[in-house]
Coordinates of N, CA and C in Angstrom, one line a residue:
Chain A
X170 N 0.9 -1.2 0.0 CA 0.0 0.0 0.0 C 0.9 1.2 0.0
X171 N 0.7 2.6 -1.4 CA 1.5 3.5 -1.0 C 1.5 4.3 0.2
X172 N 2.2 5.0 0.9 CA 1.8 5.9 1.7 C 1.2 7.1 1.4
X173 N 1.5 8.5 2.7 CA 1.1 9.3 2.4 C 1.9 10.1 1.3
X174 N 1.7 11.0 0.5 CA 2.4 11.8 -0.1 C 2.0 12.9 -0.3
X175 N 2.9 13.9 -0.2 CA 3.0 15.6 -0.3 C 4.2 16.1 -1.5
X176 N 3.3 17.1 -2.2 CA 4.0 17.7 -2.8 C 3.5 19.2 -3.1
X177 N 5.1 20.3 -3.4 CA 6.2 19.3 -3.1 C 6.8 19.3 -2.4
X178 N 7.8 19.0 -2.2 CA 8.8 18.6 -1.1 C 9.3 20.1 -0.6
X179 N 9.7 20.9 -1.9 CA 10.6 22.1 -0.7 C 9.9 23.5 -1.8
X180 N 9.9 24.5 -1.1 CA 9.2 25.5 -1.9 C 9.6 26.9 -1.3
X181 N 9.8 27.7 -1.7 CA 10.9 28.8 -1.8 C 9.7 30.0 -2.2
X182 N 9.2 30.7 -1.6 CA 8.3 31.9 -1.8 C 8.6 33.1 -1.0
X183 N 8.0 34.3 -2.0 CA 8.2 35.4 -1.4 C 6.8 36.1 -0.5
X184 N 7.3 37.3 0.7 CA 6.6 37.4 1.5 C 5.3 38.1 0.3
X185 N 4.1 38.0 0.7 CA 2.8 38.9 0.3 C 2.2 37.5 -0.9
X186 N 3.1 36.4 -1.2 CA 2.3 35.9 -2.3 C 1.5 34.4 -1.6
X187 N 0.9 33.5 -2.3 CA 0.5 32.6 -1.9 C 1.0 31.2 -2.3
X188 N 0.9 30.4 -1.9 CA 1.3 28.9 -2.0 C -0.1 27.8 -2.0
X189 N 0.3 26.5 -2.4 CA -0.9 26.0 -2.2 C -0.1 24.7 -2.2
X190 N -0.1 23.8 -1.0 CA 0.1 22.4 -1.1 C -0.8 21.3 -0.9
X191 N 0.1 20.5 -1.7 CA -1.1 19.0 -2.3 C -0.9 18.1 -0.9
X192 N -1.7 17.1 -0.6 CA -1.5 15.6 0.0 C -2.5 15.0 -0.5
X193 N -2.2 13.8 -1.0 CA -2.8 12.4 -1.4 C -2.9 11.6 0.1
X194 N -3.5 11.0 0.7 CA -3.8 10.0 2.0 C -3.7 8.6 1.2
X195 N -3.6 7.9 2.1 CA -3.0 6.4 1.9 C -4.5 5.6 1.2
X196 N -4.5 5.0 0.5 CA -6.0 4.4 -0.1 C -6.4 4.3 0.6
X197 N -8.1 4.7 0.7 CA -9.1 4.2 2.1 C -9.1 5.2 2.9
X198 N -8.2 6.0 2.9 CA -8.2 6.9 4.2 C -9.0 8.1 4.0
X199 N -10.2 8.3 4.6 CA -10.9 9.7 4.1 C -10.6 10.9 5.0
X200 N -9.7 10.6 6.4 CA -9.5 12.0 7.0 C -7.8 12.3 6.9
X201 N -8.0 13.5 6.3 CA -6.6 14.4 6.3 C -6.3 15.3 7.1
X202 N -5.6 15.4 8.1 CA -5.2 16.7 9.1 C -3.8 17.3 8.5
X203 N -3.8 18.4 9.0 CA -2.4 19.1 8.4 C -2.0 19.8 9.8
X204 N -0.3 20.0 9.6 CA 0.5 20.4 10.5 C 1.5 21.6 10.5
X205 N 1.6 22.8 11.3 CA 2.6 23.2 10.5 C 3.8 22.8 11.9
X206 N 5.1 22.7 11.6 CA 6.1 22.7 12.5 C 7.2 23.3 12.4
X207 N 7.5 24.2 13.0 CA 8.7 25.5 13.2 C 9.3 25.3 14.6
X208 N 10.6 25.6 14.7 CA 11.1 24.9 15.9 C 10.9 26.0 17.3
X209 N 10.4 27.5 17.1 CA 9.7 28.0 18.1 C 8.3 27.4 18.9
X210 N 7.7 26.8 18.0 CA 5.8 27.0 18.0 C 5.9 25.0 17.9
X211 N 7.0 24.1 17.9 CA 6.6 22.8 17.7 C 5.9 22.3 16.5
X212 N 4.8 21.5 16.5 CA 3.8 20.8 15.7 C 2.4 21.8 16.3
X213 N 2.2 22.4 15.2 CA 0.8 23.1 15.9 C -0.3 22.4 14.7
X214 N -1.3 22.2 15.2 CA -2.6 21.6 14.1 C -3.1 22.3 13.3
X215 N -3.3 22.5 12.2 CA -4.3 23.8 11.6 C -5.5 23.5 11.3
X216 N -5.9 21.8 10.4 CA -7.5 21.7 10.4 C -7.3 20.3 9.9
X217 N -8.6 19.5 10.1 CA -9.2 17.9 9.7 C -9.9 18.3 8.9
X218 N -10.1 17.1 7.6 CA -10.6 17.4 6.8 C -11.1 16.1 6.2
X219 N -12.8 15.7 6.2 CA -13.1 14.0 6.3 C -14.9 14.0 5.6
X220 N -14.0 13.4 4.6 CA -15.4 13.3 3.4 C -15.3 14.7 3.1
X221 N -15.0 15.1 2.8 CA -15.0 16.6 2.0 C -15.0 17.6 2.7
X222 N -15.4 17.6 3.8 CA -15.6 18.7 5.0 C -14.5 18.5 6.0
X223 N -14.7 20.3 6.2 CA -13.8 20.5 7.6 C -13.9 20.1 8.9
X224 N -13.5 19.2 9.8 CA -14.1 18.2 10.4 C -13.6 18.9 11.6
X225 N -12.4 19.3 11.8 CA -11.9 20.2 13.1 C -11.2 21.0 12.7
X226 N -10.8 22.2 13.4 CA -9.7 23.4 13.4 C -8.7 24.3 14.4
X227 N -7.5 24.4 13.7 CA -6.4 24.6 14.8 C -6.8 26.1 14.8
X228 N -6.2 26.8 16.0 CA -5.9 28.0 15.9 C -5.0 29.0 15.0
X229 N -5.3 29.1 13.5 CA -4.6 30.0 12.6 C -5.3 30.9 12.0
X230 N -4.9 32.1 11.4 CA -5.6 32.7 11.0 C -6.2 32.4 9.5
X231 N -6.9 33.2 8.9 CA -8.0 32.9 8.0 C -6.9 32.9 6.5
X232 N -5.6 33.3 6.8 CA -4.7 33.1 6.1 C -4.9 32.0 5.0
X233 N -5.2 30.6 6.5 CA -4.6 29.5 5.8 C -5.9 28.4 5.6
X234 N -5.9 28.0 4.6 CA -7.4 27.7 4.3 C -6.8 25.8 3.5
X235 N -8.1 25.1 3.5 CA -7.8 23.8 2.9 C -9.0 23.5 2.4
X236 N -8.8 22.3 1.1 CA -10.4 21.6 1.3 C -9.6 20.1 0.9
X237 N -10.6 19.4 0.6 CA -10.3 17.7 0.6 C -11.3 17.7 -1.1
X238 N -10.6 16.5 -1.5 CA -11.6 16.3 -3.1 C -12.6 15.1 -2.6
X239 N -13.0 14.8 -3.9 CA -13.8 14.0 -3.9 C -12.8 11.7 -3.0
X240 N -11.4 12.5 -3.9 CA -10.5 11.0 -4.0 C -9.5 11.3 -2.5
X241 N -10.6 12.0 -1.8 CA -9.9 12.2 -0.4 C -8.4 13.0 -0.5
X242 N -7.9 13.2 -1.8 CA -6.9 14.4 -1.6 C -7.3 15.7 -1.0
X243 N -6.2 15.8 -0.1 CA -6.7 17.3 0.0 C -5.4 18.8 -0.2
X244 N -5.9 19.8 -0.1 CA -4.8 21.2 -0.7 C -5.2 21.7 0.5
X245 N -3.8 22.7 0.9 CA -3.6 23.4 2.0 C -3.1 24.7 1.0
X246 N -4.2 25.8 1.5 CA -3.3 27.2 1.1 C -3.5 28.1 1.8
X247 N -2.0 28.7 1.7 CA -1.8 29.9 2.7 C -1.4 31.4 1.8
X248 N -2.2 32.4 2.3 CA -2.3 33.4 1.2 C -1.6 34.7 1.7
X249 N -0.9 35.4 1.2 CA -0.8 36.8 1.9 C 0.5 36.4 2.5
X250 N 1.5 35.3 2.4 CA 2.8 34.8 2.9 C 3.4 35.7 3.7
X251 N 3.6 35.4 5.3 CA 4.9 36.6 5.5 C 5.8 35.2 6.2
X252 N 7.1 36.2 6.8 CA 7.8 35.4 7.2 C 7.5 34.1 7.9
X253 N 7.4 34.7 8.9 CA 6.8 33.6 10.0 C 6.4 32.3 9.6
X254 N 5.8 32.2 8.2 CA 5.2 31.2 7.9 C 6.2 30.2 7.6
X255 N 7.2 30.2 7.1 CA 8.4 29.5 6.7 C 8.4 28.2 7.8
X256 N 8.2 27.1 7.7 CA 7.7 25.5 8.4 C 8.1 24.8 7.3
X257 N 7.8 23.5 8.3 CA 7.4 22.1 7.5 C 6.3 22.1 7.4
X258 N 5.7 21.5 6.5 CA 4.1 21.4 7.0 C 3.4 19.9 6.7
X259 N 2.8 19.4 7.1 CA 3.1 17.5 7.3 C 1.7 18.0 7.2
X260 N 1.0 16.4 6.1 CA 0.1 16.0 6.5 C -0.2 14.3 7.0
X261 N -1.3 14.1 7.5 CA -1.8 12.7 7.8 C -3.0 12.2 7.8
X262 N -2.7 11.4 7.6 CA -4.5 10.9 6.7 C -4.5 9.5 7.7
X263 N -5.7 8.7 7.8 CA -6.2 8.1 8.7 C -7.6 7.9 8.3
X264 N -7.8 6.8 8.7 CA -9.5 6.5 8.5 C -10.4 7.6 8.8
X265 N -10.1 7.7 9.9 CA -11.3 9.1 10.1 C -12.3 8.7 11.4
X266 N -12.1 7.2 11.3 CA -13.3 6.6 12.2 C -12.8 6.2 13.4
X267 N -13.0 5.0 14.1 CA -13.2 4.7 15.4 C -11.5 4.4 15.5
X268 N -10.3 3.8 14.4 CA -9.1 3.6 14.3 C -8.4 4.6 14.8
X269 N -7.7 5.0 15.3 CA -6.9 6.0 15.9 C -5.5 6.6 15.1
X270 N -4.9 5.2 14.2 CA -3.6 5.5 14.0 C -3.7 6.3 12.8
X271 N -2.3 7.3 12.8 CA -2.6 8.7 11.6 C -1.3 8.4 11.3
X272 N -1.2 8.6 9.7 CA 0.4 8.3 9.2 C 0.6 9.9 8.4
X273 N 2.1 10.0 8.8 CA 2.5 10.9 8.2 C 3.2 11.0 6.9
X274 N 2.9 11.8 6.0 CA 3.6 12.3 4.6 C 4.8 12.7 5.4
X275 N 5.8 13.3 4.2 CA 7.1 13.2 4.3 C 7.3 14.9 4.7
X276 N 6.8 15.2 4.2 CA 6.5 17.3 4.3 C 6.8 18.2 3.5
X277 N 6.0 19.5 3.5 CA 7.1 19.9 2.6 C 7.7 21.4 3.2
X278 N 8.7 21.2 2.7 CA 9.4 22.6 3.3 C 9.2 23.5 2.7
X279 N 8.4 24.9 3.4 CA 8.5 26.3 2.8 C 9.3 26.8 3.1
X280 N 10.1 27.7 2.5 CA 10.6 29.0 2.9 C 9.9 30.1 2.5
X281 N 9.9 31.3 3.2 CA 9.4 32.5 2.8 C 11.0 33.8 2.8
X282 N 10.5 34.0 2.3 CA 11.8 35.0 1.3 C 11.4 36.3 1.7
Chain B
X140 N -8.7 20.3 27.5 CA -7.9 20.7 26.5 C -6.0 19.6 26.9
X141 N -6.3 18.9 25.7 CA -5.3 17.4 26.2 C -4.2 18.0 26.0
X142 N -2.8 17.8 26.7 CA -1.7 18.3 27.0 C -0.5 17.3 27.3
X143 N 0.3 17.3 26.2 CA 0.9 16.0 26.6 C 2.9 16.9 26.7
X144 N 3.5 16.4 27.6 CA 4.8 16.7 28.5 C 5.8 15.9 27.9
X145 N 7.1 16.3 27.2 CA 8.3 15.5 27.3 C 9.0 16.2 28.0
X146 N 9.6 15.6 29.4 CA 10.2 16.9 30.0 C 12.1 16.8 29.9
X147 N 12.2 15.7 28.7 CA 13.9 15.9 28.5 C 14.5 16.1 27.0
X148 N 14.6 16.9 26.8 CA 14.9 17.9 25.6 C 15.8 16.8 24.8
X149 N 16.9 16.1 25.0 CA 18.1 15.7 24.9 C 18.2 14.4 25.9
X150 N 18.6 13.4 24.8 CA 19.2 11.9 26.0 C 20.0 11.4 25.1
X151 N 21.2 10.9 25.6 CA 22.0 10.5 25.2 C 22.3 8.8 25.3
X152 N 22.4 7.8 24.6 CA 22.6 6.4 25.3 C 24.1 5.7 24.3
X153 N 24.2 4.5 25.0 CA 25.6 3.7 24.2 C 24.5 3.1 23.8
X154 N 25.2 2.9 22.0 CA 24.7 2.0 21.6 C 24.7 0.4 22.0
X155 N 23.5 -0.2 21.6 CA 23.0 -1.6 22.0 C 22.5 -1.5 23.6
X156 N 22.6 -0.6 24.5 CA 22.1 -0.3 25.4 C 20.5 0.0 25.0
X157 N 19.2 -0.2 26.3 CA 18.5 0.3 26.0 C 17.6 1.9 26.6
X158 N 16.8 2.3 26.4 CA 16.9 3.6 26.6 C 15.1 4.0 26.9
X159 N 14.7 5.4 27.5 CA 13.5 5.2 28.0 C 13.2 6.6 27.6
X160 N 12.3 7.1 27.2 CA 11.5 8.5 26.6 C 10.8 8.7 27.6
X161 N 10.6 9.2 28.3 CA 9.2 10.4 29.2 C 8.2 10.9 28.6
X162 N 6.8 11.2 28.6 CA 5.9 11.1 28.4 C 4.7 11.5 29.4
X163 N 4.3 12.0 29.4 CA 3.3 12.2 30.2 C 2.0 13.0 30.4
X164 N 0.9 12.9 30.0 CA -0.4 13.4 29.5 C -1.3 14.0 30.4
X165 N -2.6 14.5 30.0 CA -3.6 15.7 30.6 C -4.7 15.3 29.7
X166 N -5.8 14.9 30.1 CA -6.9 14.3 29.5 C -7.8 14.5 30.8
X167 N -9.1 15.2 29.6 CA -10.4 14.8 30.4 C -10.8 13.9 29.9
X168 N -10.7 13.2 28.8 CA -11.3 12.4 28.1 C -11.3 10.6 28.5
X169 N -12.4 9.9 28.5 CA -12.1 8.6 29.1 C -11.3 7.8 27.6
X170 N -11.4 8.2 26.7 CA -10.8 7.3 25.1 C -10.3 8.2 24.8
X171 N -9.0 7.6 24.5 CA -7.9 8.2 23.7 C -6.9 7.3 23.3
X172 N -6.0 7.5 22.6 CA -5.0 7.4 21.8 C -3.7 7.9 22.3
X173 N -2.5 7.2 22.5 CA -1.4 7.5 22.7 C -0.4 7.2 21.5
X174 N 0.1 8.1 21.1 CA 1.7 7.6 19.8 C 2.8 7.7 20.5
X175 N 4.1 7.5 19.8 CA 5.1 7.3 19.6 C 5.6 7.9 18.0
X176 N 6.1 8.9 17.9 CA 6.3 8.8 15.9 C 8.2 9.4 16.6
X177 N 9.0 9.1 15.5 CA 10.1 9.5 15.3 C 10.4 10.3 14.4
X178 N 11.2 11.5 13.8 CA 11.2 12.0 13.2 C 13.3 12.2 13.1
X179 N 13.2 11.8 11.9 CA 14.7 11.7 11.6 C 15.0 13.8 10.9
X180 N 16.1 13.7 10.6 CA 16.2 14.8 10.4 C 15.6 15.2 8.7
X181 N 15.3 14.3 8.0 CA 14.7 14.5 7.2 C 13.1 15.0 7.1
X182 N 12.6 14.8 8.3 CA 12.1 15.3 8.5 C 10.4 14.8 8.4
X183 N 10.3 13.4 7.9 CA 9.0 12.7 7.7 C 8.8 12.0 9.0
X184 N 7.6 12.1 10.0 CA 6.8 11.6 11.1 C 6.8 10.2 10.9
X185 N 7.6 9.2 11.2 CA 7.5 8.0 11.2 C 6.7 7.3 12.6
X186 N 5.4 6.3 12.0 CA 4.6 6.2 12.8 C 6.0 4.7 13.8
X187 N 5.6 4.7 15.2 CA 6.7 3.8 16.0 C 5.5 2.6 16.5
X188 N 4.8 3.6 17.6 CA 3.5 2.5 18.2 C 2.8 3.4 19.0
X189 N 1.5 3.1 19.2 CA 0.7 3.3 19.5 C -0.2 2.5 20.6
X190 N -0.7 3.0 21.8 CA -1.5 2.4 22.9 C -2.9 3.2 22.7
X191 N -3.9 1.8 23.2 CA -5.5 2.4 23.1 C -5.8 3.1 24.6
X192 N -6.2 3.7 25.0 CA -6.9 4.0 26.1 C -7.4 2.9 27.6
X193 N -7.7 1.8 26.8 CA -8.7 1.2 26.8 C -8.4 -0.1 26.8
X194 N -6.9 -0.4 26.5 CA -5.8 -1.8 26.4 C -5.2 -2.0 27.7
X195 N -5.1 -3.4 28.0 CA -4.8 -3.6 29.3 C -3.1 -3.8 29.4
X196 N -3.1 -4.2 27.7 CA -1.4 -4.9 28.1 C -0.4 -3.7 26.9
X197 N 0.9 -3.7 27.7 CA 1.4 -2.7 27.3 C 1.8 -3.2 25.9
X198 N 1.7 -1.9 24.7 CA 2.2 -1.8 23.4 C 3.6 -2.6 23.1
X199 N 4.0 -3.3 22.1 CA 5.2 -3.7 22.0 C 4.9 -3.7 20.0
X200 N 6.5 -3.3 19.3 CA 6.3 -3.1 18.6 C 8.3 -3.0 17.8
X201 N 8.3 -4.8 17.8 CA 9.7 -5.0 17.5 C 10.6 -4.5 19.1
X202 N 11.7 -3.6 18.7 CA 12.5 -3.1 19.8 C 11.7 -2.0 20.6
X203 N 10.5 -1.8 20.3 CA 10.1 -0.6 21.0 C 9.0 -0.9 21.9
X204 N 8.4 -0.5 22.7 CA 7.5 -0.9 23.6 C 7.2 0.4 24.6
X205 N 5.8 0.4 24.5 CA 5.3 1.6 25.6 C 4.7 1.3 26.9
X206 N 5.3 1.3 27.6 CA 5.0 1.5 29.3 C 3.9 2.8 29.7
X207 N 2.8 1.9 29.9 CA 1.3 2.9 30.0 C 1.1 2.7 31.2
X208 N 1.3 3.6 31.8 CA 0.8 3.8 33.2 C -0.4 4.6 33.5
X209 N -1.5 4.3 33.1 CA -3.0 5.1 33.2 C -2.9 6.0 34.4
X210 N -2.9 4.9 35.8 CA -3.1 6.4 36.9 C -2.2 7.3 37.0
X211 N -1.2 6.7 36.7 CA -0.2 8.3 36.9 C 0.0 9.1 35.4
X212 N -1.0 8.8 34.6 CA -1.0 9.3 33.0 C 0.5 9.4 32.1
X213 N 0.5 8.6 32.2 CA 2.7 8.3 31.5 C 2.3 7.4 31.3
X214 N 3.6 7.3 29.6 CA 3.1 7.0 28.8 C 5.0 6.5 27.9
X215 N 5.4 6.0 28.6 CA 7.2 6.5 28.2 C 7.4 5.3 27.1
X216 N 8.1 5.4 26.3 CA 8.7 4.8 25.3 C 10.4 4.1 25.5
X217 N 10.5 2.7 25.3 CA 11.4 2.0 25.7 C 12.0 1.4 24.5
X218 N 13.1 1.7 24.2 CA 14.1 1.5 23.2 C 14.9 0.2 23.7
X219 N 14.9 -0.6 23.0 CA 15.6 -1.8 23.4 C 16.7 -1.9 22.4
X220 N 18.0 -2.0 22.6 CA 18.8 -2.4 21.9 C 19.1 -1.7 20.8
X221 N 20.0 -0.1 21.5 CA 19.7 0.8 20.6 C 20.6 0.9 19.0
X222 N 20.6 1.1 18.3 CA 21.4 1.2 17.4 C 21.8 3.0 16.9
X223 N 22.7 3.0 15.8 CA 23.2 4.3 15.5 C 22.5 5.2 14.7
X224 N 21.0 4.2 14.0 CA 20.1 4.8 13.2 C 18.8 5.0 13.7
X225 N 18.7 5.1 15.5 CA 17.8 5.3 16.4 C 17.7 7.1 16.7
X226 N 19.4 7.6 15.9 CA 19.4 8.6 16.6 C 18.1 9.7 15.8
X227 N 17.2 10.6 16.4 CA 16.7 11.1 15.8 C 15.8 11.9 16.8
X228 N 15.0 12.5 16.1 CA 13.5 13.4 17.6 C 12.8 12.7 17.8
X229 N 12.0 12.3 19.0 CA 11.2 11.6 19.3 C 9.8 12.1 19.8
X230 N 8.5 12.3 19.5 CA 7.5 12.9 20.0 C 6.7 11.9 19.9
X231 N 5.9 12.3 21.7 CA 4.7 11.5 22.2 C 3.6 12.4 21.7
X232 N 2.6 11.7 21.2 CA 1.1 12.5 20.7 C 0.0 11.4 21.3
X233 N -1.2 12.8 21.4 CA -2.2 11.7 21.9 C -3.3 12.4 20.6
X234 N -4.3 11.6 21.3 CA -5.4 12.1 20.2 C -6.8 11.0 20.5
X235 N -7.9 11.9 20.2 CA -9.1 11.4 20.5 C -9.8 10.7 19.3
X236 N -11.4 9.8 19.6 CA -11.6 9.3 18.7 C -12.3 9.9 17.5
X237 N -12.2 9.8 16.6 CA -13.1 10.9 15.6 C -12.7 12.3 15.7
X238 N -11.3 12.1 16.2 CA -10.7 13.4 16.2 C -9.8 13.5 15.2
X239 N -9.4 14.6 14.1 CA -8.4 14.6 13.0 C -7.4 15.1 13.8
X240 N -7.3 15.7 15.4 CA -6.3 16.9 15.8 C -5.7 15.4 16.8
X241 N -3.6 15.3 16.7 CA -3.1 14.7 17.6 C -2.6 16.0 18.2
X242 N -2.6 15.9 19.5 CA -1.8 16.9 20.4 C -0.2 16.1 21.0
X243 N 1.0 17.0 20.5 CA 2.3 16.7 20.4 C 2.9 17.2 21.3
X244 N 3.7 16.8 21.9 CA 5.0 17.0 22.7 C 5.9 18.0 22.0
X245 N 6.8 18.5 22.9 CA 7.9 19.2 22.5 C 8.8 18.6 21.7
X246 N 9.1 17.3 22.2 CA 10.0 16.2 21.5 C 11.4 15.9 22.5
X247 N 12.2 14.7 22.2 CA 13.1 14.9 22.4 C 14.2 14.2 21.7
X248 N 15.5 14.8 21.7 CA 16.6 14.2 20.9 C 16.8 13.4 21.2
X249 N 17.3 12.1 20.4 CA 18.0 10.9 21.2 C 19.2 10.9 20.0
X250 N 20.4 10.5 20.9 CA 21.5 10.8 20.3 C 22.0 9.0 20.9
X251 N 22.5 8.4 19.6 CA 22.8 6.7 20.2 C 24.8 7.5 19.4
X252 N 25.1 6.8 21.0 CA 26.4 6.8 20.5 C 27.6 5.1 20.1
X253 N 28.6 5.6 19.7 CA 28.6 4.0 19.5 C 29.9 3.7 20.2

C-alpha cells in the first residue's frame, strides 16, 4: 500500500504571495489533518478534513485555508505569505473513524523570502 | 484541552544499550490514543506505536514498547537495543476518537552513540 504523499517537497516563496500544497492519503483513508512545524511553535494543528468537510480546526488565522476532493486528496493554502510562515508542514491521513492510528507524509518545506 | 509533556529535551545512550523516553499526559477524556512517531532529520513523522486508552497490556512493537501507566497518565517509550540509526527526535502525541487533531510534545533528541 503506498503511503502518504505531499508535494512538493521544498518550496521557496516570497513574502505577500500565496502557495498551495497538495497531499494524497493512503488508499481508504478519508480524514486528512495538516500540520505546520517550526522549531519555536513545535507541531501546531491547523484543520481535519473527512469526506469533503472540515471536520476540526487549529488555531490559525483565516490566512490559511484547505479543502479535501472527492478521491480524499486534499490542498492546503496559505495566502498573503509573510515570514513567519516559513515551516514544515506534514500532512496525515487516517481512517477518520473509530481507528486512531494517523500516518505521516514526508513534508514539505516552505521557505518564505 | 489534552496536553501532553516531554520533559527531556536531549538523551544520550551507548549503543546496543536500551533507553526510555518520558511522556506524560492531561486528559479529560475517558478514550484516547497515545503515539510514539520519530522523526529523523529528514524530517518525515514515522509512525513507532501506538497504545489504546482502553488496552490492558502494554504496546510492544519489534524493539520498542510503551510503558502505559494510566493512573499516573505516563506514557514512556522503551528503546531496546539501541542502534546508530535510532538517533533522531522523538514525540509522544495523543489524540481522541473521531478526532483529526493529535496533540504533540515538545520532543526529544535521542542521540545513540557508538
Amino acid at each position: 500500500k503506498a503511503g502518504v504523499t505531499q508535494t512538493p517537497r521544498y518550496l521557496i516563496k516570497t513574502r505577500g504571495q500565496q502557495v498551495t500544497l497538495s497531499c494524497s492519503p493512503i488508499s481508504g483513508h478519508r480524514s486528512v489533518s495538516w500540520y505546520q512545524q517550526t522549531p519555536g511553535q513545535g507541531l501546531q494543528f491547523l484543520f481535519e478534513y473527512f469526506s469533503e468537510t472540515q471536520r476540526n480546526k487549529g488555531n490559525f488565522p483565516g490566512r490559511f485555508s484547505g479543502r479535501q476532493f472527492s478521491n480524499s486528496r486534499s490542498e492546503m493554502n496559505v495566502s498573503t505569505l509573510e515570514l513567519g510562515d516559513s515551516a514544515l508542514y506534514l500532512c496525515a491521513s487516517s481512517t477518520g473513524e473509530v481507528e486512531l492510528e494517523q500516518y505521516f507524509g514526508p513534508g514539505t518545506r516552505l521557505t518564505v523570502t | 484541552a489534552q496536553k501532553i509533556t516531554q520533559t527531556q529535551p536531549g538523551m544520550f545512550v551507548q549503543e546496543k544499550e536500551a533507553v526510555t523516553l518520558d511522556c506524560t499526559y492531561d486528559t479529560s477524556d475517558q478514550s484516547y490514543g497515545l503515539f510514539w512517531y520519530k522523526q529523523p532529520s529528514s524530517g518525515e513523522m514515522i509512525f513507532l506505536i501506538y497504545q489504546g486508552s482502553y488496552d490492558e497490556q502494554n504496546a510492544t512493537e519489534g524493539r520498542y514498547s510503551l510503558n502505559f501507566q494510566k493512573a499516573r497518565k505516563s506514557a514512556n517509550l522503551v528503546i531496546s537495543a539501541s542502534q546508530l540509526g535510532d538517533s533522531a527526535m522523538y514525540f509522544c502525541a495523543m489524540r481522541e476518537p473521531n478526532a483529526g487533531k493529535s496533540t504533540f510534545g515538545d520532543g526529544t533528541t535521542l542521540t545513540v552513540k557508538p
